[in-house]
Amino acid sequence: FSPITEEQIKIKKLHEEEFFIPEKTMQLLNEAKGKQRIISIGTTTLRTLESAYDRNKKQYTKSSGITNLFIQPGDPVESIDGLITNFHLPESSLLLLVAAFAGKEFILEAYRKAIENKMRFYSYGDAMLIL
């Protein structure tokens, strides 16, 4: 939960996380892609799915690996159709990831409403579903 640095923004890399997607899950994801909504539960899952997704083939092709993706506004997010996530703290990579998926203005408006309604932020706060 440490704030992001200018260097991380410039080189577009974050800390590394190892991931594994069982073959059956990859098969189900590929069968669903384009036919049903694929909803990521959390930002770590989104980083995993983006790392596993081949944009050229339009399918999930990588079942395991290490990701250091730093998804920011302007970056395409093609692996999912929706996201369930918490309200993340300012100056966090997670807030930028959410803004990349949903759009900066949309997220800023959602945060304004969350603050007005005294919603909780951080890891165990209120959550949102973005479609």
PDB file of N, CA and C in Angstrom, residues 48-128:
ATOM      1  N   THR A  48      -3.355 -10.299 -13.138  1.00  0.00           N
ATOM      2  CA  THR A  48      -3.123 -11.666 -13.605  1.00  0.00           C
ATOM      3  C   THR A  48      -3.777 -11.895 -14.959  1.00  0.00           C
ATOM      4  N   LEU A  49      -5.041 -11.539 -15.076  1.00  0.00           N
ATOM      5  CA  LEU A  49      -5.760 -11.790 -16.324  1.00  0.00           C
ATOM      6  C   LEU A  49      -5.168 -10.992 -17.486  1.00  0.00           C
ATOM      7  N   GLU A  50      -4.764  -9.758 -17.233  1.00  0.00           N
ATOM      8  CA  GLU A  50      -4.116  -8.963 -18.287  1.00  0.00           C
ATOM      9  C   GLU A  50      -2.785  -9.586 -18.695  1.00  0.00           C
ATOM     10  N   SER A  51      -2.067 -10.126 -17.738  1.00  0.00           N
ATOM     11  CA  SER A  51      -0.781 -10.767 -18.038  1.00  0.00           C
ATOM     12  C   SER A  51      -0.967 -12.057 -18.816  1.00  0.00           C
ATOM     13  N   ALA A  52      -2.070 -12.742 -18.594  1.00  0.00           N
ATOM     14  CA  ALA A  52      -2.327 -14.026 -19.240  1.00  0.00           C
ATOM     15  C   ALA A  52      -2.997 -13.866 -20.604  1.00  0.00           C
ATOM     16  N   TYR A  53      -3.497 -12.668 -20.901  1.00  0.00           N
ATOM     17  CA  TYR A  53      -4.291 -12.442 -22.115  1.00  0.00           C
ATOM     18  C   TYR A  53      -3.409 -12.044 -23.289  1.00  0.00           C
ATOM     19  N   ASP A  54      -3.590 -12.710 -24.420  1.00  0.00           N
ATOM     20  CA  ASP A  54      -2.879 -12.393 -25.651  1.00  0.00           C
ATOM     21  C   ASP A  54      -3.811 -11.554 -26.529  1.00  0.00           C
ATOM     22  N   ARG A  55      -3.496 -10.276 -26.686  1.00  0.00           N
ATOM     23  CA  ARG A  55      -4.343  -9.357 -27.455  1.00  0.00           C
ATOM     24  C   ARG A  55      -4.443  -9.736 -28.931  1.00  0.00           C
ATOM     25  N   ASN A  56      -3.375 -10.277 -29.470  1.00  0.00           N
ATOM     26  CA  ASN A  56      -3.385 -10.665 -30.891  1.00  0.00           C
ATOM     27  C   ASN A  56      -4.301 -11.858 -31.142  1.00  0.00           C
ATOM     28  N   LYS A  57      -4.242 -12.831 -30.257  1.00  0.00           N
ATOM     29  CA  LYS A  57      -5.070 -14.032 -30.405  1.00  0.00           C
ATOM     30  C   LYS A  57      -6.453 -13.865 -29.804  1.00  0.00           C
ATOM     31  N   LYS A  58      -6.631 -12.808 -28.997  1.00  0.00           N
ATOM     32  CA  LYS A  58      -7.912 -12.547 -28.315  1.00  0.00           C
ATOM     33  C   LYS A  58      -8.303 -13.719 -27.417  1.00  0.00           C
ATOM     34  N   GLN A  59      -7.307 -14.243 -26.696  1.00  0.00           N
ATOM     35  CA  GLN A  59      -7.581 -15.332 -25.764  1.00  0.00           C
ATOM     36  C   GLN A  59      -6.522 -15.359 -24.663  1.00  0.00           C
ATOM     37  N   TYR A  60      -6.852 -16.080 -23.616  1.00  0.00           N
ATOM     38  CA  TYR A  60      -5.922 -16.278 -22.501  1.00  0.00           C
ATOM     39  C   TYR A  60      -4.983 -17.402 -22.891  1.00  0.00           C
ATOM     40  N   THR A  61      -3.677 -17.160 -22.821  1.00  0.00           N
ATOM     41  CA  THR A  61      -2.716 -18.146 -23.295  1.00  0.00           C
ATOM     42  C   THR A  61      -1.655 -18.518 -22.265  1.00  0.00           C
ATOM     43  N   LYS A  62      -1.523 -17.730 -21.232  1.00  0.00           N
ATOM     44  CA  LYS A  62      -0.443 -17.948 -20.267  1.00  0.00           C
ATOM     45  C   LYS A  62      -1.040 -18.363 -18.929  1.00  0.00           C
ATOM     46  N   SER A  63      -0.765 -19.590 -18.497  1.00  0.00           N
ATOM     47  CA  SER A  63      -1.396 -20.084 -17.269  1.00  0.00           C
ATOM     48  C   SER A  63      -0.595 -19.790 -16.006  1.00  0.00           C
ATOM     49  N   SER A  64       0.666 -19.391 -16.167  1.00  0.00           N
ATOM     50  CA  SER A  64       1.449 -19.053 -14.981  1.00  0.00           C
ATOM     51  C   SER A  64       2.566 -18.103 -15.381  1.00  0.00           C
ATOM     52  N   GLY A  65       3.093 -17.433 -14.372  1.00  0.00           N
ATOM     53  CA  GLY A  65       4.192 -16.518 -14.634  1.00  0.00           C
ATOM     54  C   GLY A  65       4.326 -15.502 -13.527  1.00  0.00           C
ATOM     55  N   ILE A  66       5.022 -14.454 -13.854  1.00  0.00           N
ATOM     56  CA  ILE A  66       5.223 -13.344 -12.926  1.00  0.00           C
ATOM     57  C   ILE A  66       4.776 -12.080 -13.642  1.00  0.00           C
ATOM     58  N   THR A  67       4.004 -11.270 -12.959  1.00  0.00           N
ATOM     59  CA  THR A  67       3.577  -9.999 -13.544  1.00  0.00           C
ATOM     60  C   THR A  67       4.145  -8.842 -12.736  1.00  0.00           C
ATOM     61  N   ASN A  68       4.515  -7.803 -13.464  1.00  0.00           N
ATOM     62  CA  ASN A  68       4.887  -6.545 -12.841  1.00  0.00           C
ATOM     63  C   ASN A  68       4.153  -5.409 -13.543  1.00  0.00           C
ATOM     64  N   LEU A  69       3.039  -5.751 -14.174  1.00  0.00           N
ATOM     65  CA  LEU A  69       2.243  -4.769 -14.911  1.00  0.00           C
ATOM     66  C   LEU A  69       1.866  -3.587 -14.029  1.00  0.00           C
ATOM     67  N   PHE A  70       1.979  -2.412 -14.583  1.00  0.00           N
ATOM     68  CA  PHE A  70       1.520  -1.187 -13.937  1.00  0.00           C
ATOM     69  C   PHE A  70       0.504  -0.575 -14.887  1.00  0.00           C
ATOM     70  N   ILE A  71      -0.746  -0.925 -14.706  1.00  0.00           N
ATOM     71  CA  ILE A  71      -1.814  -0.475 -15.590  1.00  0.00           C
ATOM     72  C   ILE A  71      -2.226   0.928 -15.148  1.00  0.00           C
ATOM     73  N   GLN A  72      -2.191   1.864 -16.111  1.00  0.00           N
ATOM     74  CA  GLN A  72      -2.464   3.271 -15.843  1.00  0.00           C
ATOM     75  C   GLN A  72      -3.490   3.796 -16.839  1.00  0.00           C
ATOM     76  N   PRO A  73      -4.117   4.950 -16.530  1.00  0.00           N
ATOM     77  CA  PRO A  73      -5.028   5.543 -17.515  1.00  0.00           C
ATOM     78  C   PRO A  73      -4.336   5.678 -18.871  1.00  0.00           C
ATOM     79  N   GLY A  74      -5.074   5.304 -19.898  1.00  0.00           N
ATOM     80  CA  GLY A  74      -4.532   5.292 -21.249  1.00  0.00           C
ATOM     81  C   GLY A  74      -4.122   3.907 -21.704  1.00  0.00           C
ATOM     82  N   ASP A  75      -3.912   2.996 -20.755  1.00  0.00           N
ATOM     83  CA  ASP A  75      -3.571   1.618 -21.099  1.00  0.00           C
ATOM     84  C   ASP A  75      -4.855   0.841 -21.387  1.00  0.00           C
ATOM     85  N   PRO A  76      -4.888   0.066 -22.457  1.00  0.00           N
ATOM     86  CA  PRO A  76      -6.083  -0.741 -22.722  1.00  0.00           C
ATOM     87  C   PRO A  76      -6.194  -1.905 -21.732  1.00  0.00           C
ATOM     88  N   VAL A  77      -7.402  -2.186 -21.312  1.00  0.00           N
ATOM     89  CA  VAL A  77      -7.686  -3.352 -20.474  1.00  0.00           C
ATOM     90  C   VAL A  77      -8.665  -4.200 -21.283  1.00  0.00           C
ATOM     91  N   GLU A  78      -8.180  -5.292 -21.836  1.00  0.00           N
ATOM     92  CA  GLU A  78      -8.979  -6.096 -22.757  1.00  0.00           C
ATOM     93  C   GLU A  78      -9.390  -7.459 -22.218  1.00  0.00           C
ATOM     94  N   SER A  79      -8.832  -7.848 -21.093  1.00  0.00           N
ATOM     95  CA  SER A  79      -9.063  -9.209 -20.609  1.00  0.00           C
ATOM     96  C   SER A  79     -10.372  -9.374 -19.854  1.00  0.00           C
ATOM     97  N   ILE A  80     -10.966  -8.273 -19.403  1.00  0.00           N
ATOM     98  CA  ILE A  80     -12.170  -8.363 -18.561  1.00  0.00           C
ATOM     99  C   ILE A  80     -13.255  -7.422 -19.060  1.00  0.00           C
ATOM    100  N   ASP A  81     -14.450  -7.637 -18.528  1.00  0.00           N
ATOM    101  CA  ASP A  81     -15.591  -6.790 -18.855  1.00  0.00           C
ATOM    102  C   ASP A  81     -16.134  -6.071 -17.630  1.00  0.00           C
ATOM    103  N   GLY A  82     -15.656  -6.429 -16.458  1.00  0.00           N
ATOM    104  CA  GLY A  82     -16.112  -5.811 -15.222  1.00  0.00           C
ATOM    105  C   GLY A  82     -15.120  -6.061 -14.107  1.00  0.00           C
ATOM    106  N   LEU A  83     -15.238  -5.253 -13.054  1.00  0.00           N
ATOM    107  CA  LEU A  83     -14.300  -5.328 -11.948  1.00  0.00           C
ATOM    108  C   LEU A  83     -15.017  -5.051 -10.636  1.00  0.00           C
ATOM    109  N   ILE A  84     -14.782  -5.902  -9.655  1.00  0.00           N
ATOM    110  CA  ILE A  84     -15.209  -5.647  -8.288  1.00  0.00           C
ATOM    111  C   ILE A  84     -13.957  -5.310  -7.502  1.00  0.00           C
ATOM    112  N   THR A  85     -13.964  -4.156  -6.865  1.00  0.00           N
ATOM    113  CA  THR A  85     -12.777  -3.718  -6.132  1.00  0.00           C
ATOM    114  C   THR A  85     -13.165  -2.737  -5.037  1.00  0.00           C
ATOM    115  N   ASN A  86     -12.240  -2.528  -4.131  1.00  0.00           N
ATOM    116  CA  ASN A  86     -12.445  -1.559  -3.050  1.00  0.00           C
ATOM    117  C   ASN A  86     -12.272  -0.140  -3.574  1.00  0.00           C
ATOM    118  N   PHE A  87     -12.586   0.824  -2.733  1.00  0.00           N
ATOM    119  CA  PHE A  87     -12.218   2.207  -2.990  1.00  0.00           C
ATOM    120  C   PHE A  87     -10.785   2.355  -2.497  1.00  0.00           C
ATOM    121  N   HIS A  88      -9.869   2.588  -3.416  1.00  0.00           N
ATOM    122  CA  HIS A  88      -8.446   2.612  -3.092  1.00  0.00           C
ATOM    123  C   HIS A  88      -7.982   4.010  -2.703  1.00  0.00           C
ATOM    124  N   LEU A  89      -6.881   4.043  -1.982  1.00  0.00           N
ATOM    125  CA  LEU A  89      -6.340   5.297  -1.488  1.00  0.00           C
ATOM    126  C   LEU A  89      -5.727   6.130  -2.615  1.00  0.00           C
ATOM    127  N   PRO A  90      -5.749   7.473  -2.446  1.00  0.00           N
ATOM    128  CA  PRO A  90      -5.064   8.332  -3.423  1.00  0.00           C
ATOM    129  C   PRO A  90      -3.582   7.975  -3.484  1.00  0.00           C
ATOM    130  N   GLU A  91      -2.964   8.311  -4.593  1.00  0.00           N
ATOM    131  CA  GLU A  91      -1.541   8.086  -4.819  1.00  0.00           C
ATOM    132  C   GLU A  91      -1.167   6.604  -4.846  1.00  0.00           C
ATOM    133  N   SER A  92      -2.144   5.733  -5.112  1.00  0.00           N
ATOM    134  CA  SER A  92      -1.855   4.303  -5.172  1.00  0.00           C
ATOM    135  C   SER A  92      -1.923   3.811  -6.612  1.00  0.00           C
ATOM    136  N   SER A  93      -1.151   2.789  -6.893  1.00  0.00           N
ATOM    137  CA  SER A  93      -1.188   2.178  -8.223  1.00  0.00           C
ATOM    138  C   SER A  93      -2.557   1.558  -8.486  1.00  0.00           C
ATOM    139  N   LEU A  94      -3.216   1.121  -7.431  1.00  0.00           N
ATOM    140  CA  LEU A  94      -4.523   0.476  -7.592  1.00  0.00           C
ATOM    141  C   LEU A  94      -5.573   1.468  -8.078  1.00  0.00           C
ATOM    142  N   LEU A  95      -5.514   2.696  -7.584  1.00  0.00           N
ATOM    143  CA  LEU A  95      -6.448   3.725  -8.051  1.00  0.00           C
ATOM    144  C   LEU A  95      -6.214   4.007  -9.533  1.00  0.00           C
ATOM    145  N   LEU A  96      -4.962   4.039  -9.954  1.00  0.00           N
ATOM    146  CA  LEU A  96      -4.665   4.252 -11.369  1.00  0.00           C
ATOM    147  C   LEU A  96      -5.152   3.085 -12.220  1.00  0.00           C
ATOM    148  N   LEU A  97      -4.993   1.873 -11.728  1.00  0.00           N
ATOM    149  CA  LEU A  97      -5.479   0.698 -12.446  1.00  0.00           C
ATOM    150  C   LEU A  97      -6.989   0.779 -12.650  1.00  0.00           C
ATOM    151  N   VAL A  98      -7.707   1.129 -11.605  1.00  0.00           N
ATOM    152  CA  VAL A  98      -9.166   1.234 -11.686  1.00  0.00           C
ATOM    153  C   VAL A  98      -9.556   2.335 -12.675  1.00  0.00           C
ATOM    154  N   ALA A  99      -8.840   3.455 -12.639  1.00  0.00           N
ATOM    155  CA  ALA A  99      -9.121   4.549 -13.571  1.00  0.00           C
ATOM    156  C   ALA A  99      -8.808   4.145 -15.009  1.00  0.00           C
ATOM    157  N   ALA A 100      -7.804   3.307 -15.211  1.00  0.00           N
ATOM    158  CA  ALA A 100      -7.494   2.812 -16.557  1.00  0.00           C
ATOM    159  C   ALA A 100      -8.644   1.976 -17.092  1.00  0.00           C
ATOM    160  N   PHE A 101      -9.236   1.165 -16.235  1.00  0.00           N
ATOM    161  CA  PHE A 101     -10.337   0.311 -16.670  1.00  0.00           C
ATOM    162  C   PHE A 101     -11.617   1.105 -16.899  1.00  0.00           C
ATOM    163  N   ALA A 102     -11.973   1.964 -15.949  1.00  0.00           N
ATOM    164  CA  ALA A 102     -13.288   2.609 -15.970  1.00  0.00           C
ATOM    165  C   ALA A 102     -13.282   4.024 -16.527  1.00  0.00           C
ATOM    166  N   GLY A 103     -12.125   4.639 -16.620  1.00  0.00           N
ATOM    167  CA  GLY A 103     -12.050   6.031 -17.048  1.00  0.00           C
ATOM    168  C   GLY A 103     -11.853   6.946 -15.847  1.00  0.00           C
ATOM    169  N   LYS A 104     -10.957   7.891 -15.999  1.00  0.00           N
ATOM    170  CA  LYS A 104     -10.587   8.773 -14.892  1.00  0.00           C
ATOM    171  C   LYS A 104     -11.776   9.574 -14.365  1.00  0.00           C
ATOM    172  N   GLU A 105     -12.533  10.210 -15.253  1.00  0.00           N
ATOM    173  CA  GLU A 105     -13.658  11.052 -14.808  1.00  0.00           C
ATOM    174  C   GLU A 105     -14.737  10.224 -14.109  1.00  0.00           C
ATOM    175  N   PHE A 106     -15.011   9.052 -14.636  1.00  0.00           N
ATOM    176  CA  PHE A 106     -16.015   8.176 -14.029  1.00  0.00           C
ATOM    177  C   PHE A 106     -15.611   7.798 -12.604  1.00  0.00           C
ATOM    178  N   ILE A 107     -14.331   7.453 -12.432  1.00  0.00           N
ATOM    179  CA  ILE A 107     -13.842   7.058 -11.107  1.00  0.00           C
ATOM    180  C   ILE A 107     -13.835   8.247 -10.157  1.00  0.00           C
ATOM    181  N   LEU A 108     -13.419   9.415 -10.637  1.00  0.00           N
ATOM    182  CA  LEU A 108     -13.437  10.601  -9.768  1.00  0.00           C
ATOM    183  C   LEU A 108     -14.853  10.909  -9.294  1.00  0.00           C
ATOM    184  N   GLU A 109     -15.827  10.753 -10.162  1.00  0.00           N
ATOM    185  CA  GLU A 109     -17.218  10.976  -9.765  1.00  0.00           C
ATOM    186  C   GLU A 109     -17.670   9.920  -8.753  1.00  0.00           C
ATOM    187  N   ALA A 110     -17.290   8.678  -8.969  1.00  0.00           N
ATOM    188  CA  ALA A 110     -17.642   7.618  -8.011  1.00  0.00           C
ATOM    189  C   ALA A 110     -17.024   7.911  -6.648  1.00  0.00           C
ATOM    190  N   TYR A 111     -15.806   8.388  -6.633  1.00  0.00           N
ATOM    191  CA  TYR A 111     -15.138   8.716  -5.371  1.00  0.00           C
ATOM    192  C   TYR A 111     -15.806   9.906  -4.685  1.00  0.00           C
ATOM    193  N   ARG A 112     -16.232  10.898  -5.472  1.00  0.00           N
ATOM    194  CA  ARG A 112     -16.960  12.036  -4.875  1.00  0.00           C
ATOM    195  C   ARG A 112     -18.223  11.541  -4.174  1.00  0.00           C
ATOM    196  N   LYS A 113     -18.953  10.666  -4.846  1.00  0.00           N
ATOM    197  CA  LYS A 113     -20.181  10.124  -4.241  1.00  0.00           C
ATOM    198  C   LYS A 113     -19.868   9.268  -3.021  1.00  0.00           C
ATOM    199  N   ALA A 114     -18.797   8.499  -3.086  1.00  0.00           N
ATOM    200  CA  ALA A 114     -18.408   7.667  -1.944  1.00  0.00           C
ATOM    201  C   ALA A 114     -18.081   8.542  -0.730  1.00  0.00           C
ATOM    202  N   ILE A 115     -17.363   9.619  -0.957  1.00  0.00           N
ATOM    203  CA  ILE A 115     -17.010  10.531   0.142  1.00  0.00           C
ATOM    204  C   ILE A 115     -18.262  11.194   0.695  1.00  0.00           C
ATOM    205  N   GLU A 116     -19.149  11.657  -0.191  1.00  0.00           N
ATOM    206  CA  GLU A 116     -20.412  12.268   0.247  1.00  0.00           C
ATOM    207  C   GLU A 116     -21.223  11.313   1.116  1.00  0.00           C
ATOM    208  N   ASN A 117     -21.181  10.032   0.782  1.00  0.00           N
ATOM    209  CA  ASN A 117     -21.967   9.029   1.507  1.00  0.00           C
ATOM    210  C   ASN A 117     -21.192   8.343   2.627  1.00  0.00           C
ATOM    211  N   LYS A 118     -20.040   8.927   2.959  1.00  0.00           N
ATOM    212  CA  LYS A 118     -19.215   8.443   4.072  1.00  0.00           C
ATOM    213  C   LYS A 118     -18.838   6.962   3.941  1.00  0.00           C
ATOM    214  N   MET A 119     -18.544   6.562   2.711  1.00  0.00           N
ATOM    215  CA  MET A 119     -18.098   5.189   2.491  1.00  0.00           C
ATOM    216  C   MET A 119     -16.663   5.053   2.980  1.00  0.00           C
ATOM    217  N   ARG A 120     -16.293   3.817   3.280  1.00  0.00           N
ATOM    218  CA  ARG A 120     -14.957   3.548   3.818  1.00  0.00           C
ATOM    219  C   ARG A 120     -13.996   3.177   2.695  1.00  0.00           C
ATOM    220  N   PHE A 121     -12.768   3.605   2.852  1.00  0.00           N
ATOM    221  CA  PHE A 121     -11.725   3.316   1.886  1.00  0.00           C
ATOM    222  C   PHE A 121     -10.754   2.316   2.517  1.00  0.00           C
ATOM    223  N   TYR A 122      -9.803   1.858   1.755  1.00  0.00           N
ATOM    224  CA  TYR A 122      -8.729   0.973   2.154  1.00  0.00           C
ATOM    225  C   TYR A 122      -9.126  -0.484   1.929  1.00  0.00           C
ATOM    226  N   SER A 123      -8.394  -1.404   2.464  1.00  0.00           N
ATOM    227  CA  SER A 123      -8.568  -2.811   2.124  1.00  0.00           C
ATOM    228  C   SER A 123      -9.909  -3.399   2.524  1.00  0.00           C
ATOM    229  N   TYR A 124     -10.395  -3.058   3.683  1.00  0.00           N
ATOM    230  CA  TYR A 124     -11.649  -3.653   4.134  1.00  0.00           C
ATOM    231  C   TYR A 124     -12.752  -2.618   4.182  1.00  0.00           C
ATOM    232  N   GLY A 125     -12.764  -1.775   3.190  1.00  0.00           N
ATOM    233  CA  GLY A 125     -13.800  -0.752   3.107  1.00  0.00           C
ATOM    234  C   GLY A 125     -14.935  -1.193   2.220  1.00  0.00           C
ATOM    235  N   ASP A 126     -15.684  -0.222   1.752  1.00  0.00           N
ATOM    236  CA  ASP A 126     -16.760  -0.498   0.826  1.00  0.00           C
ATOM    237  C   ASP A 126     -16.181  -0.848  -0.544  1.00  0.00           C
ATOM    238  N   ALA A 127     -16.948  -1.522  -1.342  1.00  0.00           N
ATOM    239  CA  ALA A 127     -16.483  -1.951  -2.650  1.00  0.00           C
ATOM    240  C   ALA A 127     -17.407  -1.426  -3.727  1.00  0.00           C
ATOM    241  N   MET A 128     -16.969  -1.565  -4.977  1.00  0.00           N
ATOM    242  CA  MET A 128     -17.784  -1.141  -6.105  1.00  0.00           C
ATOM    243  C   MET A 128     -17.685  -2.185  -7.203  1.00  0.00           C
TER     244      MET A 128
END
